PDB file of C-alpha atoms in Angstrom:
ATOM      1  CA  UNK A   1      86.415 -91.056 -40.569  1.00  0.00           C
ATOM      2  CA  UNK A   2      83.239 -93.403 -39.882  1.00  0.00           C
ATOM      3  CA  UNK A   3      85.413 -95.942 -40.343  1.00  0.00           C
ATOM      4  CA  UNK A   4      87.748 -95.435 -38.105  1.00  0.00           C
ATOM      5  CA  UNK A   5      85.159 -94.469 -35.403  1.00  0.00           C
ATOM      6  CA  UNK A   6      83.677 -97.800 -36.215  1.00  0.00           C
ATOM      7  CA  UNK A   7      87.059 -99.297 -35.630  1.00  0.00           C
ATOM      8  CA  UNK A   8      87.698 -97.748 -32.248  1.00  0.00           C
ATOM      9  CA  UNK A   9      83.760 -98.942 -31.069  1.00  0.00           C
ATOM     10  CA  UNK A  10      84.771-102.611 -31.842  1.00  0.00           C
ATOM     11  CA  UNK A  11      88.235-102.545 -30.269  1.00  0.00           C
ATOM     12  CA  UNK A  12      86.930-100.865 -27.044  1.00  0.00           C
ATOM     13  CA  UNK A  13      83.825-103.497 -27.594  1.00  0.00           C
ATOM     14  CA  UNK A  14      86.539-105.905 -27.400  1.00  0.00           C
ATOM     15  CA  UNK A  15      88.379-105.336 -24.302  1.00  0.00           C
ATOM     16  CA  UNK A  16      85.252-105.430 -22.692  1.00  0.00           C
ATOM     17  CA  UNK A  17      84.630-108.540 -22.733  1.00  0.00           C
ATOM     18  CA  UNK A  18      88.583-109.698 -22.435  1.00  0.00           C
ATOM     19  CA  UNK A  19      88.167-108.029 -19.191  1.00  0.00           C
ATOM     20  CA  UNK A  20      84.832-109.367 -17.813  1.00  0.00           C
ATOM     21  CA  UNK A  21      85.429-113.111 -18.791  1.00  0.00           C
ATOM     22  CA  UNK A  22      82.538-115.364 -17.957  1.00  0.00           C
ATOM     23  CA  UNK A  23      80.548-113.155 -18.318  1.00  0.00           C
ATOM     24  CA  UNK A  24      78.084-112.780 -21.250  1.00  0.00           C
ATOM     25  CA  UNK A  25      77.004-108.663 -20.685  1.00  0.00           C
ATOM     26  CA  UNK A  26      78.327-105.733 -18.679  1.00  0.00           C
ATOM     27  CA  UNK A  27      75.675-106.912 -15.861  1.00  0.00           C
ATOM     28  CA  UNK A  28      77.767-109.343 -14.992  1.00  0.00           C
ATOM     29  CA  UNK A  29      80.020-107.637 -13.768  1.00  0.00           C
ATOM     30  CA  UNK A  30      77.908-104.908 -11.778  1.00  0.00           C
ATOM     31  CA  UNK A  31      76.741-107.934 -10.374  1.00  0.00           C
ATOM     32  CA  UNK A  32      79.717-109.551  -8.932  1.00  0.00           C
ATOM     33  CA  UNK A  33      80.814-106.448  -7.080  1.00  0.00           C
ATOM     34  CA  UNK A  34      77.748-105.263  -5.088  1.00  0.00           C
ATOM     35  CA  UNK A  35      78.140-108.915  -3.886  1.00  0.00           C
ATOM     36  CA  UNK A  36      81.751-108.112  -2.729  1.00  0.00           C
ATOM     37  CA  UNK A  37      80.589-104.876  -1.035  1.00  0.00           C
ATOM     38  CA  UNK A  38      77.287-105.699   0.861  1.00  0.00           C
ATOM     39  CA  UNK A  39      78.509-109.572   2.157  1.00  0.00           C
ATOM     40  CA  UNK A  40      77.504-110.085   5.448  1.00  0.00           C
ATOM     41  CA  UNK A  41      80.136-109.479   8.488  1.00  0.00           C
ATOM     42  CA  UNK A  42      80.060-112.258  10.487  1.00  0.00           C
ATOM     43  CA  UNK A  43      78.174-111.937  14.030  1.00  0.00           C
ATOM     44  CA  UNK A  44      80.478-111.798  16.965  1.00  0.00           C
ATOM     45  CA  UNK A  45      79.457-114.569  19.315  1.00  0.00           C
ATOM     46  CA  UNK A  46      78.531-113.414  23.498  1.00  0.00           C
ATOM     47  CA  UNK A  47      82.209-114.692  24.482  1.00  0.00           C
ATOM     48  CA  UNK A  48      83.858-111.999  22.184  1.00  0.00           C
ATOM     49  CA  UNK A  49      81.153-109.300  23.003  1.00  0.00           C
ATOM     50  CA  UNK A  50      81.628-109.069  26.739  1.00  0.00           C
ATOM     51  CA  UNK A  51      84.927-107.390  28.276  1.00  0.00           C
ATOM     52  CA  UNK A  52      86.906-109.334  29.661  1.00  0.00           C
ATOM     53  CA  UNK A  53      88.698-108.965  33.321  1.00  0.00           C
ATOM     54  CA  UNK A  54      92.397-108.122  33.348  1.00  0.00           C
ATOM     55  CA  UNK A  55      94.407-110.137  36.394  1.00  0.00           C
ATOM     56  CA  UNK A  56      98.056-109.618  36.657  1.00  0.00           C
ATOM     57  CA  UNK A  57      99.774-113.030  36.595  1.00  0.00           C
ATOM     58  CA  UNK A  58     102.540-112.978  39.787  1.00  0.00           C
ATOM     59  CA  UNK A  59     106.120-114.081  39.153  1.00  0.00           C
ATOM     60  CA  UNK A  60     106.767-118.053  40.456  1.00  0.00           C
ATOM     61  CA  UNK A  61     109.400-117.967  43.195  1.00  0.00           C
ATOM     62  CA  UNK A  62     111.878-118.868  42.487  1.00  0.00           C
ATOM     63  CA  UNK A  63     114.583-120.884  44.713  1.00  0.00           C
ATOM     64  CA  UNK A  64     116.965-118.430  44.914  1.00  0.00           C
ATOM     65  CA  UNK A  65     113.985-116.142  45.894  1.00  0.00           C
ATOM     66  CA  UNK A  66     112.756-118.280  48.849  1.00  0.00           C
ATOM     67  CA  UNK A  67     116.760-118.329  49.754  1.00  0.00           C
ATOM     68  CA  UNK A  68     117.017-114.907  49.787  1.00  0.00           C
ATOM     69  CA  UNK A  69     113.642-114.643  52.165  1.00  0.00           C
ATOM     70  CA  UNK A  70     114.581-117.132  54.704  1.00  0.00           C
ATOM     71  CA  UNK A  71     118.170-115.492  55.035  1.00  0.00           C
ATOM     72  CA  UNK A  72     116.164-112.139  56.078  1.00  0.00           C
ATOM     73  CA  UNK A  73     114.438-114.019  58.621  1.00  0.00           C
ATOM     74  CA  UNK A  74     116.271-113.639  62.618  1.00  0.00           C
ATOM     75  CA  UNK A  75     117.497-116.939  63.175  1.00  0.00           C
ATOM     76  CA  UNK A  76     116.336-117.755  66.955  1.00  0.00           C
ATOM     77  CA  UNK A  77     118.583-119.313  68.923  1.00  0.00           C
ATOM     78  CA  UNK A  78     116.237-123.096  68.678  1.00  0.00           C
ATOM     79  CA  UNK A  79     117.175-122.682  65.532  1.00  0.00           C
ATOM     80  CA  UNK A  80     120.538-123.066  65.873  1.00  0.00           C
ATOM     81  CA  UNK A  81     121.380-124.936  68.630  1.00  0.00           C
ATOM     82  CA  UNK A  82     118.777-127.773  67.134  1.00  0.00           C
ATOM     83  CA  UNK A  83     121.326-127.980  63.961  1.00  0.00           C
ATOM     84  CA  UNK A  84     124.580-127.607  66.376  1.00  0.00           C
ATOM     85  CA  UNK A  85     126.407-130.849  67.647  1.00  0.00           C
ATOM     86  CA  UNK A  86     126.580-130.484  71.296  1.00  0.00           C
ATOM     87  CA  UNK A  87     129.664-129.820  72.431  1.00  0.00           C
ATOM     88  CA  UNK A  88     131.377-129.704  76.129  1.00  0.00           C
ATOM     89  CA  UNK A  89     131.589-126.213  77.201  1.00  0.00           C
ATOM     90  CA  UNK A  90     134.966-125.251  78.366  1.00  0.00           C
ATOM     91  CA  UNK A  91     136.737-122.675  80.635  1.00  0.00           C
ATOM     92  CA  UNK A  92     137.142-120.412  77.159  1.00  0.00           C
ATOM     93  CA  UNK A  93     132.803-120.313  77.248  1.00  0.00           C
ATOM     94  CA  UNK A  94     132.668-118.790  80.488  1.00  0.00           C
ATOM     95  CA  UNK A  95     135.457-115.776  79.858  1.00  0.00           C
ATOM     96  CA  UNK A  96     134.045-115.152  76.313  1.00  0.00           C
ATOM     97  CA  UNK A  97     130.706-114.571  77.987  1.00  0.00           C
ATOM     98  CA  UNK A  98     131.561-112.540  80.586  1.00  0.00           C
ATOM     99  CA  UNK A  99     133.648-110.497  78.172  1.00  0.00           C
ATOM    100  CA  UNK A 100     130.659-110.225  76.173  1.00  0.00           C
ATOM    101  CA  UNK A 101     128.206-109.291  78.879  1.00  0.00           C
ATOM    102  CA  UNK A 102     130.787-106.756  80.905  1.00  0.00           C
ATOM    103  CA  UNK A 103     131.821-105.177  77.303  1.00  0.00           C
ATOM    104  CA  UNK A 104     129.741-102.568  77.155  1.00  0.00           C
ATOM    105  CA  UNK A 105     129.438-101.867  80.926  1.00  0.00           C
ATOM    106  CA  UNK A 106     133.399-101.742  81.885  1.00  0.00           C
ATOM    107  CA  UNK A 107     136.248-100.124  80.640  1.00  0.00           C
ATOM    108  CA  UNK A 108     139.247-101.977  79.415  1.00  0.00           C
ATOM    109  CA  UNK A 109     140.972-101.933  82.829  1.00  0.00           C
ATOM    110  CA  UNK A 110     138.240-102.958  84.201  1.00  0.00           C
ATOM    111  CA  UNK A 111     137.634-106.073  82.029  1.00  0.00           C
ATOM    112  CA  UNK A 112     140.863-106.944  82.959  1.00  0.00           C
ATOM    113  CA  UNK A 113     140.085-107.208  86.481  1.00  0.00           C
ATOM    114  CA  UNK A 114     137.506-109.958  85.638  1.00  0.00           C
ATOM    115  CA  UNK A 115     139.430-112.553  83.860  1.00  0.00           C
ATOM    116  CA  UNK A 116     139.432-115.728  86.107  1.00  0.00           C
ATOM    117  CA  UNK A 117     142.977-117.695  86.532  1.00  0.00           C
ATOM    118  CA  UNK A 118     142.858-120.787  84.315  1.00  0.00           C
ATOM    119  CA  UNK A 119     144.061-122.473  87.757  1.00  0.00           C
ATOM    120  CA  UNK A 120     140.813-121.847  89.252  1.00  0.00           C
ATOM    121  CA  UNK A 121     139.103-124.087  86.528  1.00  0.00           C
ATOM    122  CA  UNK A 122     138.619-127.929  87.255  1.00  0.00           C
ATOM    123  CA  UNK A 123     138.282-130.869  84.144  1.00  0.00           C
ATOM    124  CA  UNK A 124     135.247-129.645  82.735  1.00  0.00           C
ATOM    125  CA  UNK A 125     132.913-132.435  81.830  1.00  0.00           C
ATOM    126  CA  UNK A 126     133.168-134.021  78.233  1.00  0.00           C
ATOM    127  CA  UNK A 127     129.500-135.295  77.826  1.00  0.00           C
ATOM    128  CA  UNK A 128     130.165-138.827  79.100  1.00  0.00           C
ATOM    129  CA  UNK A 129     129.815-138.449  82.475  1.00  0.00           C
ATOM    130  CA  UNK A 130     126.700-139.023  85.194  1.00  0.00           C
ATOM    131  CA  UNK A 131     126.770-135.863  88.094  1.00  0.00           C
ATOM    132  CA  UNK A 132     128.228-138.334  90.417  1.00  0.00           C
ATOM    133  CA  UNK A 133     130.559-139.774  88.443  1.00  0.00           C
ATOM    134  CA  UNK A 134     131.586-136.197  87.600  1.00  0.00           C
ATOM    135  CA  UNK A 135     131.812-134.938  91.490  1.00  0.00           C
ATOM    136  CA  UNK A 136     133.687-137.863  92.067  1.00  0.00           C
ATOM    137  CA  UNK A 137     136.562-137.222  89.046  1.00  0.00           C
ATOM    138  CA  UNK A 138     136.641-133.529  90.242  1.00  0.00           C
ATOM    139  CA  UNK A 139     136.128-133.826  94.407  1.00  0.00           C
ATOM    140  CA  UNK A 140     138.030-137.422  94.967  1.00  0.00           C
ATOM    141  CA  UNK A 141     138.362-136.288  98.666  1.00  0.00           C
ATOM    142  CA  UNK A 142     134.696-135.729  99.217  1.00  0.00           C
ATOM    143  CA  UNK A 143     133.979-137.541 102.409  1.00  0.00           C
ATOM    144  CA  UNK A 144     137.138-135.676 104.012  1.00  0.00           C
ATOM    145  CA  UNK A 145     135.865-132.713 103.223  1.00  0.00           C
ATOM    146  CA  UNK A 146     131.945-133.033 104.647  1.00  0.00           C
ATOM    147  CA  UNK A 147     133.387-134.301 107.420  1.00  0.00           C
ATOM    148  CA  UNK A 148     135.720-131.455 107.987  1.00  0.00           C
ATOM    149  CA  UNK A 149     133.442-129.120 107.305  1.00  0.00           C
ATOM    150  CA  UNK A 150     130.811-127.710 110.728  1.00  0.00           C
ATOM    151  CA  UNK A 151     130.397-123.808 109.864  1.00  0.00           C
ATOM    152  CA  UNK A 152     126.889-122.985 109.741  1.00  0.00           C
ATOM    153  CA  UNK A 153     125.451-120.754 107.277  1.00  0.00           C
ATOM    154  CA  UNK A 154     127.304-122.032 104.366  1.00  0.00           C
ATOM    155  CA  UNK A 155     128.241-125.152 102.320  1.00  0.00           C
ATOM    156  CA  UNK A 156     130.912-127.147 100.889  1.00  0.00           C
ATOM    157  CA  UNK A 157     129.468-127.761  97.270  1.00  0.00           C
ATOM    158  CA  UNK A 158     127.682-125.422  95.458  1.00  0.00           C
ATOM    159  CA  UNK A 159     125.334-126.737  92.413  1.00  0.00           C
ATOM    160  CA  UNK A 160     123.834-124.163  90.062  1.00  0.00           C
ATOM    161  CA  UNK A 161     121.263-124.701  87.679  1.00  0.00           C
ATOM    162  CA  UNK A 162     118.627-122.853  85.730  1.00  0.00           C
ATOM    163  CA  UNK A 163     115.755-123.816  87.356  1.00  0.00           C
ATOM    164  CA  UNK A 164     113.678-125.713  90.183  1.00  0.00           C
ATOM    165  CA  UNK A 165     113.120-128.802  88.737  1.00  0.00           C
ATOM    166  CA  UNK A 166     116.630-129.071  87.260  1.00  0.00           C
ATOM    167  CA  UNK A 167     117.413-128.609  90.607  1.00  0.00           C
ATOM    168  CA  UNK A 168     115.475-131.836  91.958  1.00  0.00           C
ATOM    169  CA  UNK A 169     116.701-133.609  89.134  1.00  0.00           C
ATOM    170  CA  UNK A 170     119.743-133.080  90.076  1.00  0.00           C
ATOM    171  CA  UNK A 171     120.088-133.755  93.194  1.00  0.00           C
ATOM    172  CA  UNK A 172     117.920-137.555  92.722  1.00  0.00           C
ATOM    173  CA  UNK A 173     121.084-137.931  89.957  1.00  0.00           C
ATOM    174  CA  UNK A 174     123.949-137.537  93.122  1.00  0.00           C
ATOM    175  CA  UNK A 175     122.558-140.319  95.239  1.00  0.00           C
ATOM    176  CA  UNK A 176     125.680-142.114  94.530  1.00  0.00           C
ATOM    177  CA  UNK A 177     128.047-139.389  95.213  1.00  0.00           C
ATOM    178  CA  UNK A 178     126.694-137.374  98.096  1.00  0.00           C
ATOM    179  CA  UNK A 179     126.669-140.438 100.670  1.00  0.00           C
ATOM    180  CA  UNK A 180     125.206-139.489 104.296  1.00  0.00           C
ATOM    181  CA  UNK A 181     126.041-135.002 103.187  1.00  0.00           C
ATOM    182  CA  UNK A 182     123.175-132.789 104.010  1.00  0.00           C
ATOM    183  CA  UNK A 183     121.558-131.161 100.608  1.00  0.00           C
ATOM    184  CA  UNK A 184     119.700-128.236 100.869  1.00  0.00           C
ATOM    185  CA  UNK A 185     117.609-126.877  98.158  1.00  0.00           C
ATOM    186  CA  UNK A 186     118.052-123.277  97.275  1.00  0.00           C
ATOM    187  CA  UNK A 187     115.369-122.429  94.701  1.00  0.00           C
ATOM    188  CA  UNK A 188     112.518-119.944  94.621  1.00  0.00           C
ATOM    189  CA  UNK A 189     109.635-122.385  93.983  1.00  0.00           C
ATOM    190  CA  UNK A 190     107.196-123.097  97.025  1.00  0.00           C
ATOM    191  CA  UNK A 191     110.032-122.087 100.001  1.00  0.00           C
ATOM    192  CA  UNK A 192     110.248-118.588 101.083  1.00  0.00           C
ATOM    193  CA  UNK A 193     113.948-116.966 101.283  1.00  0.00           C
ATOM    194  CA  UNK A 194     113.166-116.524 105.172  1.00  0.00           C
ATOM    195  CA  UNK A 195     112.427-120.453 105.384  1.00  0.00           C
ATOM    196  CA  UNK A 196     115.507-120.977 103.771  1.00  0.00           C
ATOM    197  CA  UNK A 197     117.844-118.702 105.728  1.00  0.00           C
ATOM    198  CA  UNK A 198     116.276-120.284 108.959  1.00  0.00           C
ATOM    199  CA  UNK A 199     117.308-123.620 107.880  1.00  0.00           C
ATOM    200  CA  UNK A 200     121.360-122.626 107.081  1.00  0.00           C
ATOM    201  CA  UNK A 201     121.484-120.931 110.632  1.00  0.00           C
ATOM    202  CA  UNK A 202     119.846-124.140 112.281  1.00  0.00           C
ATOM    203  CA  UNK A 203     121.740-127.285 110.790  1.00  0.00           C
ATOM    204  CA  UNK A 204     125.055-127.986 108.850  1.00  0.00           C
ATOM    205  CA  UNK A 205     124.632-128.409 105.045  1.00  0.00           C
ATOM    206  CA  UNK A 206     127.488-129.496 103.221  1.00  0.00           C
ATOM    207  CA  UNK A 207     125.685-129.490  99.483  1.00  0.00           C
ATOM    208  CA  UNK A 208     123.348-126.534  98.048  1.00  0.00           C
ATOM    209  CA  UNK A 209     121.876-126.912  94.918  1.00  0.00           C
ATOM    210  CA  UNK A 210     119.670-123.960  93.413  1.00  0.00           C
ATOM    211  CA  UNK A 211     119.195-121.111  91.036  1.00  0.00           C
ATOM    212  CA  UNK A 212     121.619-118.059  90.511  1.00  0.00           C
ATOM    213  CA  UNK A 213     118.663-115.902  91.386  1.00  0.00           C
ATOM    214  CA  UNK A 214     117.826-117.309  94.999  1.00  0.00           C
ATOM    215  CA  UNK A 215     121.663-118.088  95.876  1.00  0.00           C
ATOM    216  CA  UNK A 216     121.965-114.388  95.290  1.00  0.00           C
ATOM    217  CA  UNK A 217     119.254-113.470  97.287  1.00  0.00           C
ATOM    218  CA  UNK A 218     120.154-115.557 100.653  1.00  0.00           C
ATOM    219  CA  UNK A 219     124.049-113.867 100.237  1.00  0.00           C
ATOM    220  CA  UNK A 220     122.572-110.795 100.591  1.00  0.00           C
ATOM    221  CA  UNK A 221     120.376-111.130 103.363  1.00  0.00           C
ATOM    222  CA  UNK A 222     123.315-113.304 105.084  1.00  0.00           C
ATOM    223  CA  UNK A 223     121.990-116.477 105.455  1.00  0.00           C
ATOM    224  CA  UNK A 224     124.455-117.885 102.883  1.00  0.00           C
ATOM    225  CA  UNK A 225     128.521-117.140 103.369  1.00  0.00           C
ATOM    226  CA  UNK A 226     130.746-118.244 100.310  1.00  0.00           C
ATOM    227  CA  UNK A 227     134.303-118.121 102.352  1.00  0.00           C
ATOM    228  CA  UNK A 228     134.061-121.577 103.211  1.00  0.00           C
ATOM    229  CA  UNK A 229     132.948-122.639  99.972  1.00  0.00           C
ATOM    230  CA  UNK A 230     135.662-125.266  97.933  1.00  0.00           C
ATOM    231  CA  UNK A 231     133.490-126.107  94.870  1.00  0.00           C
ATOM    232  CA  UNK A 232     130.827-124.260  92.537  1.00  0.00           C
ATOM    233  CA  UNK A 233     129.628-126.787  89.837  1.00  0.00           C
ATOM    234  CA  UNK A 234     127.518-125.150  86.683  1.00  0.00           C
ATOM    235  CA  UNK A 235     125.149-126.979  85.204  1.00  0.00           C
ATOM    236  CA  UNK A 236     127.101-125.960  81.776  1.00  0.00           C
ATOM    237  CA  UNK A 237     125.962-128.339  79.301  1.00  0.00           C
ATOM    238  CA  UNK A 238     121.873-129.584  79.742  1.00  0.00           C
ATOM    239  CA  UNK A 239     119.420-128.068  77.253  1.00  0.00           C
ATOM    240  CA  UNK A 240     116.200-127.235  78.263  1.00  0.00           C
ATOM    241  CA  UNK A 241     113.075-128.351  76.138  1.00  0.00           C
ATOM    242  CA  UNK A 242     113.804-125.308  73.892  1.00  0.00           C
ATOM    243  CA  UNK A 243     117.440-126.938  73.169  1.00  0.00           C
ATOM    244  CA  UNK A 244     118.620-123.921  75.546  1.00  0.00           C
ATOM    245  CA  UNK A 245     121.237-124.147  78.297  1.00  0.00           C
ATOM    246  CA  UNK A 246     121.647-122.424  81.338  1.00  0.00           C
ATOM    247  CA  UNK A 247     123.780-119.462  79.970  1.00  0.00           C
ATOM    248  CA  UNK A 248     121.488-119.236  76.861  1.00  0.00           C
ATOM    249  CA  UNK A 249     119.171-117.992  78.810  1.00  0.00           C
ATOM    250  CA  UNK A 250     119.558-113.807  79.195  1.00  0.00           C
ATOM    251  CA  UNK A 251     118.134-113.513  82.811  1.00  0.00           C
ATOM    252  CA  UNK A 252     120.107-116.509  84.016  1.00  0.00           C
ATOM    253  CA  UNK A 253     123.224-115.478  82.306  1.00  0.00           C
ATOM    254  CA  UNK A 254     122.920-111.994  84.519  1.00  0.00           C
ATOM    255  CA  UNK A 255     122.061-113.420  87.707  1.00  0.00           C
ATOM    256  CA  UNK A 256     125.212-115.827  87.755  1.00  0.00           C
ATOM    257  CA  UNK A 257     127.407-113.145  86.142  1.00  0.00           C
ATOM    258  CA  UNK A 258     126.042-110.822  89.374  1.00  0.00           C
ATOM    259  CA  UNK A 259     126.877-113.870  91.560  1.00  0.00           C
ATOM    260  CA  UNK A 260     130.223-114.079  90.655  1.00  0.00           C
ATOM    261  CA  UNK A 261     131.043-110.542  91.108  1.00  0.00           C
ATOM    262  CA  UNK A 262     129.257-111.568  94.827  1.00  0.00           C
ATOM    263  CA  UNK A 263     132.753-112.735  96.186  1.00  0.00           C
ATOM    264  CA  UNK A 264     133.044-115.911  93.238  1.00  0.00           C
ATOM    265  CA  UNK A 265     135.887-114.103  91.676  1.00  0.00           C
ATOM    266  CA  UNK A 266     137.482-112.805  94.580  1.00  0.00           C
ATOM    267  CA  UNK A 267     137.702-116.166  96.117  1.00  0.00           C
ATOM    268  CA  UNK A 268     138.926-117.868  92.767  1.00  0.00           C
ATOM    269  CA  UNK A 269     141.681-115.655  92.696  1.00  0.00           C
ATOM    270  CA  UNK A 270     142.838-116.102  96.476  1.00  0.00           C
ATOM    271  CA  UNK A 271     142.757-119.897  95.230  1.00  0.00           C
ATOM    272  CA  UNK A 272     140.207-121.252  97.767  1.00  0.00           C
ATOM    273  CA  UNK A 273     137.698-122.148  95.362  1.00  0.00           C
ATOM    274  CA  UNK A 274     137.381-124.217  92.247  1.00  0.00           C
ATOM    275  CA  UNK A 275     135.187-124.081  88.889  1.00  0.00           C
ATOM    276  CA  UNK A 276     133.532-127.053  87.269  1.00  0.00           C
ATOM    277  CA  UNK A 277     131.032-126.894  83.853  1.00  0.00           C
ATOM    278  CA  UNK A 278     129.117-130.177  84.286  1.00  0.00           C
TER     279      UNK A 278
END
């Protein structure tokens, strides 16, 4: 039995030190692990140690994105006459505006009532003429006529623009085609509507160039008659510095839409008086 208790000492003995190798005594070992356990954590440096700010990142646009926010945007109407060719307005303009304007106002049979005859229309202008060569194409006759013409009160010609100084420009640019025919000017700016209506009942005029809003203004106080007039030119197809033309405009469109309704239509349909869109 001591023996074998001697045995199992030396064995045991044994796989102590197959287990610890390198190492000459069981201190050794106890040794190697307290060095395991206590090694110093590293320190955190300052940059770690203070918190750091959270910012949420925003998405890049993308181009479909800036697509999508410029189609959301109301496109004014610079916008789109500055990309638009300029083209010659035609009889078809006019209608389609009034239609437009009188839709909502009128009843069907009443819409009807304000379609002009096509026959009423004269060549419109196709963006290659001067006003004078354009009165000339339209009013070949134009010297019979002034002559012809002694009624006081009205005119023979009828010019209508959008505003006063279209209306000087205007008539510096007929020089060629008005001859020795009395122009009057028929705008708001700096002339009084009494001064005005003084002047028609005094003297023979046989050209009036003005605004819708003024021309409409003298009719109804009576210092303007439209029977005898032959021709009513609209300044159709100049663009303001806005790219705008006359009919653009919301206040002008109204005033020359009220103008018509004046006795314009009534006297296009009796035949006596012609359209032009210069």
């Amino acid at each position: 039995m001591a023996d074998d208790l001697g045995d199992e000492w030396w064995e045991n003995q044994a796989a102590g030190e197959a287990s610890s190798p390198g190492a000459s005594d069981g201190e050794g070992g106890d040794t190697d692990v307290t060095q395991q356990e206590t090694a110093p954590v590293p320190a955190l440096s300052k940059e770690t140690q203070q918190p750091k700010e959270c910012f949420l990142i925003q998405p890049r646009e993308t181009k479909e994105d800036a697509t999508k926010t410029r189609k959301r945007r109301k496109k004014k109407i610079t916008d789109v006459l500055a990309k638009s060719e300029p083209k010659p307005g035609t009889p078809e303009d006019l209608q389609k505006l009034m239609q437009d304007y009188y839709s909502s106002r009128r009843a069907v049979i009443e819409l009807e009532e304000l379609n002009l005859p096509d026959t009423c229309f004269l060549k419109a202008n196709d963006l290659t003429h001067s006003l004078s060569s354009y009165l000339k194409e339209i009013c070949p006759k134009w010297v019979k006529l002034r002559k012809n013409h002694s009624e006081k009160k009205s005119v023979v010609m009828l010019i209508i623009c959008s505003s006063a100084i279209r209306a000087l420009e205007l008539i510096r640019s007929m020089t060629a085609f008005r001859g020795d025919s009395k122009v009057m000017k028929l705008f708001a700016k700096h002339i009084k509507v009494q001064e005005q209506v003084k002047m028609l009942e005094k003297r023979v005029v046989h050209l009036g160039v003005g605004t819708p809003g003024r021309i409409k203004e003298l009719i109804k106080q009576g210092g303007l008659n439209l029977n005898p007039l032959k021709f009513l030119v609209f300044d159709w197809n100049w663009r303001d510095q806005k790219l705008r033309r006359m009919m653009d405009i919301p206040e002008i469109r109204k005033e020359v839409f009220e103008l018509v309704e004046m006795g314009v239509l009534s006297l296009c349909k009796s035949g006596s008086l012609k359209l032009g869109l210069f």
